[in-house]
Short mmCIF file of C-alpha atoms in Angstrom, two decimals:
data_model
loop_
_atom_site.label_atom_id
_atom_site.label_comp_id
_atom_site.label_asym_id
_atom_site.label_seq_id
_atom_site.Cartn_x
_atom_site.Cartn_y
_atom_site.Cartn_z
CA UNK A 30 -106.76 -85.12 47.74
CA UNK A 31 -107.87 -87.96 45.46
CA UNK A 32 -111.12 -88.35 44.03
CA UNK A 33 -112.68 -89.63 46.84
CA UNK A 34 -111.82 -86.49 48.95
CA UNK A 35 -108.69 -88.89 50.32
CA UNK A 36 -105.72 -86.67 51.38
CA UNK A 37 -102.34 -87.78 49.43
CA UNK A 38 -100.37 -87.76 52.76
CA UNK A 39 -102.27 -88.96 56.31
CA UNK A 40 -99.24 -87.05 58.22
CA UNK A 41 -100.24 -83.94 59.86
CA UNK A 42 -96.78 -82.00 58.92
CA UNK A 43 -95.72 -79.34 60.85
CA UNK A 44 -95.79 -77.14 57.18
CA UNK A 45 -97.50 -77.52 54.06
CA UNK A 46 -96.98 -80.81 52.71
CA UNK A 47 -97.10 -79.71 49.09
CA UNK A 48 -93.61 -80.08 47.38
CA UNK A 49 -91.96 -82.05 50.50
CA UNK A 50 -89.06 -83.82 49.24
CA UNK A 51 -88.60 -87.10 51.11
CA UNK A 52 -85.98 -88.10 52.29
CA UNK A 53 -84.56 -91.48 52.03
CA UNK A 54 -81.49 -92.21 53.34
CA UNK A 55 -78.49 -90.05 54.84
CA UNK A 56 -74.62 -90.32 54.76
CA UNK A 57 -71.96 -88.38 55.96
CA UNK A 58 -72.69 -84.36 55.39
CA UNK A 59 -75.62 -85.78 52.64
CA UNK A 60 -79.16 -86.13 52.35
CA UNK A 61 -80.97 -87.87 49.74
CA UNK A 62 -84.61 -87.88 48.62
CA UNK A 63 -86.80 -91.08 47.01
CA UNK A 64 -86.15 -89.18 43.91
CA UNK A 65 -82.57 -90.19 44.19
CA UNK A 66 -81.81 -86.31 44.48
CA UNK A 67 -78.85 -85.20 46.95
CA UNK A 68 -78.74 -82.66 49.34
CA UNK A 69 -75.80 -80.46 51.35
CA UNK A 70 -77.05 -81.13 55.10
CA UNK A 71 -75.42 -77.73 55.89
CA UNK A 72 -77.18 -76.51 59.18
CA UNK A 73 -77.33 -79.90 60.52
CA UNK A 74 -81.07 -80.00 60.00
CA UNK A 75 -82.20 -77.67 62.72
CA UNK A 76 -78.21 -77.98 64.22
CA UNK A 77 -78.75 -81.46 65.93
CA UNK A 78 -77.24 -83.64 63.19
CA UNK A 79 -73.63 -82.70 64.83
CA UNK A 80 -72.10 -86.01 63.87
CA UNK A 81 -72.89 -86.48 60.19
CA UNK A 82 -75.56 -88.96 59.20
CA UNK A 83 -74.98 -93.01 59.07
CA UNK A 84 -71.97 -92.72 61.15
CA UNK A 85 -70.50 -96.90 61.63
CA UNK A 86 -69.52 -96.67 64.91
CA UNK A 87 -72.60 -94.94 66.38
CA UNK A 88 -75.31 -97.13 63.84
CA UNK A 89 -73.10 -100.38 65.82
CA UNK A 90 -73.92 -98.50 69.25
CA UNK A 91 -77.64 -98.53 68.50
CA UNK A 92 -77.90 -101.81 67.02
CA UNK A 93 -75.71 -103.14 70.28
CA UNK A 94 -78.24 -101.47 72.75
CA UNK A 95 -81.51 -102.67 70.42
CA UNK A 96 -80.31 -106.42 71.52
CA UNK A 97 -79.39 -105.81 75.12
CA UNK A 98 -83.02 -103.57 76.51
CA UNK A 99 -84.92 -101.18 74.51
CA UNK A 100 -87.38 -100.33 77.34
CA UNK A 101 -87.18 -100.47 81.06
CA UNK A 102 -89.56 -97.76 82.98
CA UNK A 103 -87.57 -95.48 85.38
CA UNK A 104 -90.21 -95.59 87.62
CA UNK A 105 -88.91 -100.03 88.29
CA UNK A 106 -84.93 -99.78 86.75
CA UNK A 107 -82.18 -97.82 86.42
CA UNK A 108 -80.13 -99.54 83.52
CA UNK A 109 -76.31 -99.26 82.66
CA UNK A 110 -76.74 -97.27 79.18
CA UNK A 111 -78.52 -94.36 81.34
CA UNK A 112 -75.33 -94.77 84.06
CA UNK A 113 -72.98 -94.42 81.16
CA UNK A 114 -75.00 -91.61 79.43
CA UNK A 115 -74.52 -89.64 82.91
CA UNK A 116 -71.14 -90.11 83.21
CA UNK A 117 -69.87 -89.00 79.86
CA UNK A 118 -72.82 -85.65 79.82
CA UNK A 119 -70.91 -84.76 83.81
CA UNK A 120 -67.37 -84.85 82.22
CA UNK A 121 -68.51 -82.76 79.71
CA UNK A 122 -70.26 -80.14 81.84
CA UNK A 123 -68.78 -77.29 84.03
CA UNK A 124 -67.59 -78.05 87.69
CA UNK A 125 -69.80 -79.04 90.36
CA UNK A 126 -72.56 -80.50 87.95
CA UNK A 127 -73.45 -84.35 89.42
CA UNK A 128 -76.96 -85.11 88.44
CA UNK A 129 -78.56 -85.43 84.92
CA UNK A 130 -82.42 -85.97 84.12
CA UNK A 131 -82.75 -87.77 80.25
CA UNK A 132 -86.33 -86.63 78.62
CA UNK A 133 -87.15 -86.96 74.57
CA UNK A 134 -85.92 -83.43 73.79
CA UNK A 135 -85.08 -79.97 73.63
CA UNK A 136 -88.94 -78.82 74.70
CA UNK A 137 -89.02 -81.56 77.64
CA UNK A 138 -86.18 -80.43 79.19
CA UNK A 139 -86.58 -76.83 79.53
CA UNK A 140 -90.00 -78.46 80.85
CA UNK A 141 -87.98 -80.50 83.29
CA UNK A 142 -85.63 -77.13 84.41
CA UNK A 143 -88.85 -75.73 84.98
CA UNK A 144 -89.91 -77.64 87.64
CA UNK A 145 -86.27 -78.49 88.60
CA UNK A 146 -86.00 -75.21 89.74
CA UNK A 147 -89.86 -75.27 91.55
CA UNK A 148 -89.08 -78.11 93.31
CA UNK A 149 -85.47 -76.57 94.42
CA UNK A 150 -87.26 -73.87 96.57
CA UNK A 151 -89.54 -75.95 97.75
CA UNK A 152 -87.48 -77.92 99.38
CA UNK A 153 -86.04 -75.17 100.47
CA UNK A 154 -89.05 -74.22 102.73
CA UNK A 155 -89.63 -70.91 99.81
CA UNK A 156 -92.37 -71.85 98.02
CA UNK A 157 -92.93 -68.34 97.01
CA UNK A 158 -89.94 -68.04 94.67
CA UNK A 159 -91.57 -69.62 91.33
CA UNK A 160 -91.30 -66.91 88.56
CA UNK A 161 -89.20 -67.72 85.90
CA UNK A 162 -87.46 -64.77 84.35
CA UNK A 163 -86.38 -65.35 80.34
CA UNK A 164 -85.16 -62.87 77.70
CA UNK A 165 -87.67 -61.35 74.68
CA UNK A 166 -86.26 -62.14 71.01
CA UNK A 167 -85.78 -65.96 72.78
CA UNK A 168 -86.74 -69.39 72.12
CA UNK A 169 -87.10 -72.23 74.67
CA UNK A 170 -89.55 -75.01 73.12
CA UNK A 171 -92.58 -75.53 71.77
CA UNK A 172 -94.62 -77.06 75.09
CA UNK A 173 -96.60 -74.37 77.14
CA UNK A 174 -94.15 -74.08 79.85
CA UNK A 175 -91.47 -73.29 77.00
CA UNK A 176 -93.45 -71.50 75.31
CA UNK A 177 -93.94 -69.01 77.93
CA UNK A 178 -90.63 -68.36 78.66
CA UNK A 179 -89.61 -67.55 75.24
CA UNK A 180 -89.75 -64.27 73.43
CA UNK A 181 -90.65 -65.14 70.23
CA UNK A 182 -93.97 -63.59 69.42
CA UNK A 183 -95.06 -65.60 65.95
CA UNK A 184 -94.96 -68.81 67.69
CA UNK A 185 -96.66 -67.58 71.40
CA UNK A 186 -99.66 -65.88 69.11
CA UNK A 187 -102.20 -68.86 68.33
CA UNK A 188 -101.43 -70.01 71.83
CA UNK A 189 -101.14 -66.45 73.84
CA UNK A 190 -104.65 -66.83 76.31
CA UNK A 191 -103.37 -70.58 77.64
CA UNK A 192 -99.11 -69.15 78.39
CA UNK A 193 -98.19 -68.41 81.86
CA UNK A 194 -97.18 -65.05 82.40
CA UNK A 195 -93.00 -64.83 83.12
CA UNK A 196 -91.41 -61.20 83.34
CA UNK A 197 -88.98 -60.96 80.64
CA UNK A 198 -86.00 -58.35 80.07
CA UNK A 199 -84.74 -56.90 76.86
CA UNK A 200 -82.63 -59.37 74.16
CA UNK A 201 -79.29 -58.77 73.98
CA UNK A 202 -78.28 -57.03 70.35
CA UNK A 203 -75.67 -55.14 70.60
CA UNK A 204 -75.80 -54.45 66.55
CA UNK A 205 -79.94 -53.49 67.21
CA UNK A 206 -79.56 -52.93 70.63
CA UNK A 207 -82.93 -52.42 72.24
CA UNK A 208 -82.17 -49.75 74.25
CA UNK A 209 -80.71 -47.53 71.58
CA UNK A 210 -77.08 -47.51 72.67
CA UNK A 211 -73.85 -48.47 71.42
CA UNK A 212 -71.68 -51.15 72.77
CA UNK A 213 -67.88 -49.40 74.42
CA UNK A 214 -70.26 -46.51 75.62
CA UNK A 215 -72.93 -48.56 77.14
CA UNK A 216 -73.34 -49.64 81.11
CA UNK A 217 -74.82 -53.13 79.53
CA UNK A 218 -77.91 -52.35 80.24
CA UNK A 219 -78.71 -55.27 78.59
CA UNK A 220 -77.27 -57.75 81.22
CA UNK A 221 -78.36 -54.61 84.28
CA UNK A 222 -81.97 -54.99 82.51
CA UNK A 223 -82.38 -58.33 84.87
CA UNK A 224 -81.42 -56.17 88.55
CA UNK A 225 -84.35 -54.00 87.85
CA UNK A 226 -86.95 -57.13 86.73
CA UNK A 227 -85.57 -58.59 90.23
CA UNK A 228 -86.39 -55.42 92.09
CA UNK A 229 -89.84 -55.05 90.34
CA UNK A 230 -91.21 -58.46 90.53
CA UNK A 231 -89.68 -58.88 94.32
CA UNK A 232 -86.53 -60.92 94.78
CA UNK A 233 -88.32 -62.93 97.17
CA UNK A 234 -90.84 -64.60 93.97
CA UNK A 235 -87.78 -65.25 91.68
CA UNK A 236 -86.49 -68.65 91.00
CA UNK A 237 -84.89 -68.60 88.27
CA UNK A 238 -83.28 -66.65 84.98
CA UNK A 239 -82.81 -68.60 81.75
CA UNK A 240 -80.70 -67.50 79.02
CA UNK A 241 -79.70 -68.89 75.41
CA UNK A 242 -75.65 -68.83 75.78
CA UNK A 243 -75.85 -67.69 72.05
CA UNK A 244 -79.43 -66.97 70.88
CA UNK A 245 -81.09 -69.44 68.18
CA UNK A 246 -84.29 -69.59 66.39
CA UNK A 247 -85.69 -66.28 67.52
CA UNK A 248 -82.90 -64.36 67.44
CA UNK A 249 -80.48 -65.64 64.85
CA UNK A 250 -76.27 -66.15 66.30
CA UNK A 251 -76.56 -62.87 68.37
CA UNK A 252 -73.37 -63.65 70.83
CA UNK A 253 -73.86 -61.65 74.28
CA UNK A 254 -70.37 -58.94 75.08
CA UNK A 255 -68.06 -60.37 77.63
CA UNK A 256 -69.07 -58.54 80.28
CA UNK A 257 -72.77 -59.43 79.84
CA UNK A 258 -72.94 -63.30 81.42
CA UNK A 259 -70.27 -62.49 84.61
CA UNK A 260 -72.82 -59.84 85.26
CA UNK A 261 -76.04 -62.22 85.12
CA UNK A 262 -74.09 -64.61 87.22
CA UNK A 263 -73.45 -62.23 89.71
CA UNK A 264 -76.85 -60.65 90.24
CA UNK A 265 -78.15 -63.75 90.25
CA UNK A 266 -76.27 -64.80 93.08
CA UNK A 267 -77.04 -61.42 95.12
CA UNK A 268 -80.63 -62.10 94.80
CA UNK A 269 -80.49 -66.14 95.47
CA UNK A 270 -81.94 -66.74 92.15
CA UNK A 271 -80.93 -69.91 90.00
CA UNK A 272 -79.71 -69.03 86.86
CA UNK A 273 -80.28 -71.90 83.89
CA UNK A 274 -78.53 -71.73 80.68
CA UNK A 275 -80.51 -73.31 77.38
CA UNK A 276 -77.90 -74.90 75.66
CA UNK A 277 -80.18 -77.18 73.47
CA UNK A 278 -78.70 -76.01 70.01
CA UNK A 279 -75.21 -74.41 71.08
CA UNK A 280 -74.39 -77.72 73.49
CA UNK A 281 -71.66 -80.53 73.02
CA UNK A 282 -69.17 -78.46 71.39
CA UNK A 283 -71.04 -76.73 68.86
CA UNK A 284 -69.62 -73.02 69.19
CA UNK A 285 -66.15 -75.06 70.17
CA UNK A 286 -66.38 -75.53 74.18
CA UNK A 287 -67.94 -78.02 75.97
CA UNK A 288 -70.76 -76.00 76.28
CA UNK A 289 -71.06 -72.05 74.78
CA UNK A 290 -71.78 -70.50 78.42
CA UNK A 291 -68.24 -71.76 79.20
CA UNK A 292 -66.85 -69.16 76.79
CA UNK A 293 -67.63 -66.55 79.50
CA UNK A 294 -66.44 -68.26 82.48
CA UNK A 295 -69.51 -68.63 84.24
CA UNK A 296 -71.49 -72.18 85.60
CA UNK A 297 -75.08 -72.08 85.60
CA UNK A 298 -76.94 -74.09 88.13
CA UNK A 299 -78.83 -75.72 85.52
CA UNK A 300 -77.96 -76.59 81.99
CA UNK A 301 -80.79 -77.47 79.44
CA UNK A 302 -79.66 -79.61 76.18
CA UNK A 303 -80.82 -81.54 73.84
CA UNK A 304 -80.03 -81.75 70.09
CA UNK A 305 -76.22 -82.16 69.87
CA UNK A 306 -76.16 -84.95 72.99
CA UNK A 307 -78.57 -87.41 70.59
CA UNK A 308 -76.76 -86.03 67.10
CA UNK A 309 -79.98 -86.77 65.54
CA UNK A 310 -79.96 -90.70 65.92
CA UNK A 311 -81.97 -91.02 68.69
CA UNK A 312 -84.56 -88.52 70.39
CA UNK A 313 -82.88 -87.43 74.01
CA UNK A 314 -82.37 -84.10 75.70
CA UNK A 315 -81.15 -83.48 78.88
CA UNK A 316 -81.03 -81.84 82.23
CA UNK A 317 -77.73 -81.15 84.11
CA UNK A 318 -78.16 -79.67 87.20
CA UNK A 319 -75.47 -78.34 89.78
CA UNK A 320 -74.47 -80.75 92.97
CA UNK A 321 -76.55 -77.72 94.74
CA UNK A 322 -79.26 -78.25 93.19
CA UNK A 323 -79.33 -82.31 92.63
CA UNK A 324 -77.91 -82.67 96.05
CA UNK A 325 -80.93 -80.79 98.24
CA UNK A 326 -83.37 -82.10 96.57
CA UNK A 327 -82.60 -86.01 96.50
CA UNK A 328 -81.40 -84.47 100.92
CA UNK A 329 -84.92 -83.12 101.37
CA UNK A 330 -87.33 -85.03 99.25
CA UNK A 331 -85.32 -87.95 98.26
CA UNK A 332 -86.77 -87.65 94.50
CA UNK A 333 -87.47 -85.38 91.84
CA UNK A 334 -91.08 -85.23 91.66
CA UNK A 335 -91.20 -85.49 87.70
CA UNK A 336 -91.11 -88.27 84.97
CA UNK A 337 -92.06 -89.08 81.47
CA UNK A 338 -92.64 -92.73 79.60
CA UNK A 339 -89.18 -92.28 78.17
CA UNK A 340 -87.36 -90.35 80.01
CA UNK A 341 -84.14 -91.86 80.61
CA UNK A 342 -84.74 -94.66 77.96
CA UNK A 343 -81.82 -96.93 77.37
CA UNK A 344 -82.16 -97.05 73.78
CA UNK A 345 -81.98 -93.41 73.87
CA UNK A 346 -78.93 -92.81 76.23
#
């Protein structure tokens, strides 16, 4: 504050503002500050960055796309940057994913999954599958349908009375495993944890489990056994229950496939990403969802009942 009671920064930053280097400009693996200071990027920021900053080709891209259309609402136009966007996000993802759903970010599209997966049962004359089943030690966003879902209690607290009320199962940990047990002499109870939420919530209210591939913010790296994902998969699949995989920080090759879930083998029905697909030049996340999915609902309802100002903007894609 200045004399006149005037704070030294009108920006309402997400931590104290006191100290805040700020940044300037960015190259290659670098950061630097106004202060001409330089800093190792070395986490990517918060792992989005994937690219490198300042990158030629991808600063032409942009500056391409800012002279063809910046905006066009997706409620009016489809444009040709969104088409393209689609195609190269379904050659990267598992078989039998056809349909993709652009929002702003990470938070919006585990938003969008959300009701993806809603609107999937109701079409499906079952309206009374809607629970959403998610993991403790987890994190899925910052909005209030994210919020729910993940297991990450310091963030949940200030907003706990206005978060909707999903089961969740156990994190997997196999070095602090929650159930006390060591991994080789275990039944991966972990992974078995999700038949018993099934049973006790009722099959029939189920629509969905989502699962980090790797774990992120809440749970630093953790990296699930081999077994544990071919099990998920497969109760999933008893039960009729859509299984989505979060793969907003371990997406577009970050843990060196396509995507980490393909490490196990296994295609979720819906994939959730964000970070890596924009590389931190523009804000874009994404939903990729399975031909089964896509497919019924554009058969039965002939839209997905959802949209946002920017999703799908061309500037963006």
């Amino acid at each position: 504050m200045d004399e006149t009671g005037t704070p030294a920064s009108h920006v309402l930053y997400r931590a104290g503002a006191a100290g805040r280097a700020r940044a300037a400009r960015a190259a290659g693996v670098y950061i630097y500050d106004t202060d001409g200071r330089r800093y190792l990027d070395g986490s990517s920021g918060p792992l989005a960055a994937n690219l490198g900053h300042g990158v030629p080709e991808i600063l032409a891209a942009i500056e391409a796309q800012l002279r063809r259309i910046t905006f066009a609402h997706g409620s009016t136009f489809g444009t040709d940057a969104q088409e393209r966007a689609a195609d190269l996000a379904i050659a990267f993802a598992p078989a039998g994913h056809t349909r993709v759903f652009f929002v702003s970010g990470g938070s919006e599209a585990t938003e969008t999954a959300i009701k993806l997966a809603r609107q999937y049962w109701v079409d499906a004359r079952r309206p009374g599958k809607y629970k959403i089943i998610s993991k403790r030690a987890s994190y899925h966003g910052a909005t209030l349908g994210a919020l729910s879902l993940s297991g990450f209690a310091a963030r949940r607290a200030p907003y706990a009375p206005l978060l909707l009320p999903f089961p969740q199962i156990p994190e997997v940990h196999c070095r602090r495993c929650p159930f006390g047990l060591t991994y080789g002499r275990c039944r991966i109870e972990c992974a078995t944890a999700l038949e018993e939420a099934v049973r006790r919530e009722g099959a029939d209210t189920v629509a969905a489990f989502i699962a980090e591939p790797v774990s992120g913010a809440a749970n630093a790296a953790v990296v699930p056994p081999p077994e544990y994902f071919p099990i998920v998969r497969e109760i999933c699949d008893r039960h009729d229950i859509l299984f989505i995989a979060d793969e907003v920080m371990t997406g577009f090759g970050r843990t060196g496939e396509n995507f980490a879930i393909d490490h196990w083998k296994v295609i979720p029905d819906i994939i959730v990403c964000a970070k890596g697909l924009g590389a931190g030049y523009v804000p874009v996340g994404a939903v990729i969802a399975h031909e089964r999915i896509g497919g019924q609902i554009l058969s039965a309802s002939g839209q997905f009942i959802h949209g946002h100002t920017y999703a799908g903007n061309p500037l963006a894609c």
